[in-house]
């Protein structure tokens, strides 16, 4: 009876190893698809980040140009305001409308520069967040590749185990065929029990 149990155990180990191989193959296939999708998303993220950085640099350059233009405008306005002839000419010819419009333009420029500063700060934050997400994605991709490598190793072990246990069960079945045949050929329960006891 011990030989039968040993043979059954070996056959079960062969089946379990084969099932493990099939299970791991399915998981590896799904993992490879996920890694390919992740790699594609990572590349899209990198290009989007580069595009965002380029837009941010262009925005910073535009803001700096606006700040210079505003500073020059303020300087001209202050110089004109300090010139009593220009102030008098504006009052007489335009009723003070020229200086009033200039003050409004300077105030509008200040607001636009402040708005630009906020947008640049927001862009800097978005770029930093994008870089962090990209780094996290690269780390996750590396982990996934490592898990995939380990799963492939386990799949090979399952395949080797299935082949080994299947071969062992065939060899033992062949070697024990007489005692197994005697065990199953006897219809008399007493004789079968005697064979099992041996």
CSV table of C-alpha atoms in Angstrom, one decimal, residues 124-196:
chain,number,residue,atom,x,y,z
A,124,UNK,CA,7.2,75.0,-11.7
A,125,UNK,CA,5.0,73.0,-9.2
A,126,UNK,CA,3.4,71.0,-12.0
A,127,UNK,CA,6.8,70.2,-13.5
A,128,UNK,CA,8.1,69.1,-10.1
A,129,UNK,CA,5.0,66.9,-9.6
A,130,UNK,CA,5.5,65.4,-13.1
A,131,UNK,CA,9.1,64.6,-12.4
A,132,UNK,CA,8.1,62.9,-9.1
A,133,UNK,CA,5.4,60.8,-10.8
A,134,UNK,CA,7.8,59.9,-13.6
A,135,UNK,CA,10.4,58.8,-11.0
A,136,UNK,CA,7.7,56.7,-9.2
A,137,UNK,CA,6.7,55.2,-12.5
A,138,UNK,CA,10.3,54.2,-13.4
A,139,UNK,CA,10.7,52.6,-9.9
A,140,UNK,CA,7.4,50.7,-10.3
A,141,UNK,CA,8.5,49.5,-13.8
A,142,UNK,CA,11.8,48.3,-12.4
A,143,UNK,CA,10.0,46.4,-9.6
A,144,UNK,CA,7.7,44.9,-12.2
A,145,UNK,CA,10.6,43.7,-14.3
A,146,UNK,CA,12.3,42.2,-11.2
A,147,UNK,CA,9.0,40.4,-10.3
A,148,UNK,CA,8.7,39.2,-13.8
A,149,UNK,CA,12.2,37.8,-13.8
A,150,UNK,CA,11.5,35.9,-10.5
A,151,UNK,CA,8.3,34.6,-11.9
A,152,UNK,CA,10.1,33.3,-15.0
A,153,UNK,CA,12.6,31.5,-12.7
A,154,UNK,CA,9.8,30.0,-10.7
A,155,UNK,CA,8.0,28.9,-14.0
A,156,UNK,CA,11.2,27.1,-15.1
A,157,UNK,CA,11.4,25.4,-11.7
A,158,UNK,CA,7.8,24.2,-12.0
A,159,UNK,CA,8.5,22.9,-15.5
A,160,UNK,CA,11.5,21.0,-14.3
A,161,UNK,CA,9.6,19.7,-11.3
A,162,UNK,CA,6.7,18.6,-13.5
A,163,UNK,CA,9.0,16.8,-15.9
A,164,UNK,CA,11.0,15.2,-13.0
A,165,UNK,CA,7.9,14.0,-11.0
A,166,UNK,CA,6.2,12.7,-14.2
A,167,UNK,CA,9.3,10.8,-15.2
A,168,UNK,CA,9.7,9.5,-11.7
A,169,UNK,CA,6.1,8.3,-11.5
A,170,UNK,CA,6.5,6.5,-14.9
A,171,UNK,CA,9.8,4.8,-13.8
A,172,UNK,CA,8.4,3.8,-10.4
A,173,UNK,CA,5.2,2.6,-11.9
A,174,UNK,CA,7.2,0.5,-14.3
A,175,UNK,CA,9.5,-0.8,-11.5
A,176,UNK,CA,6.6,-1.5,-9.1
A,177,UNK,CA,4.2,-2.9,-11.8
A,178,UNK,CA,4.2,-6.4,-10.4
A,179,UNK,CA,3.4,-5.5,-6.8
A,180,UNK,CA,0.9,-2.9,-8.0
A,181,UNK,CA,-0.7,-5.4,-10.3
A,182,UNK,CA,-0.9,-8.0,-7.5
A,183,UNK,CA,-2.5,-5.5,-5.3
A,184,UNK,CA,-5.2,-4.6,-7.8
A,185,UNK,CA,-5.7,-8.0,-9.3
A,186,UNK,CA,-6.8,-9.8,-6.2
A,187,UNK,CA,-10.5,-9.7,-5.7
A,188,UNK,CA,-10.4,-11.4,-2.3
A,189,UNK,CA,-10.0,-8.7,0.3
A,190,UNK,CA,-7.9,-11.0,2.7
A,191,UNK,CA,-5.3,-11.6,0.0
A,192,UNK,CA,-5.2,-8.0,-1.0
A,193,UNK,CA,-4.6,-7.0,2.6
A,194,UNK,CA,-1.8,-9.6,2.8
A,195,UNK,CA,-0.1,-8.1,-0.3
A,196,UNK,CA,-0.5,-4.6,1.2
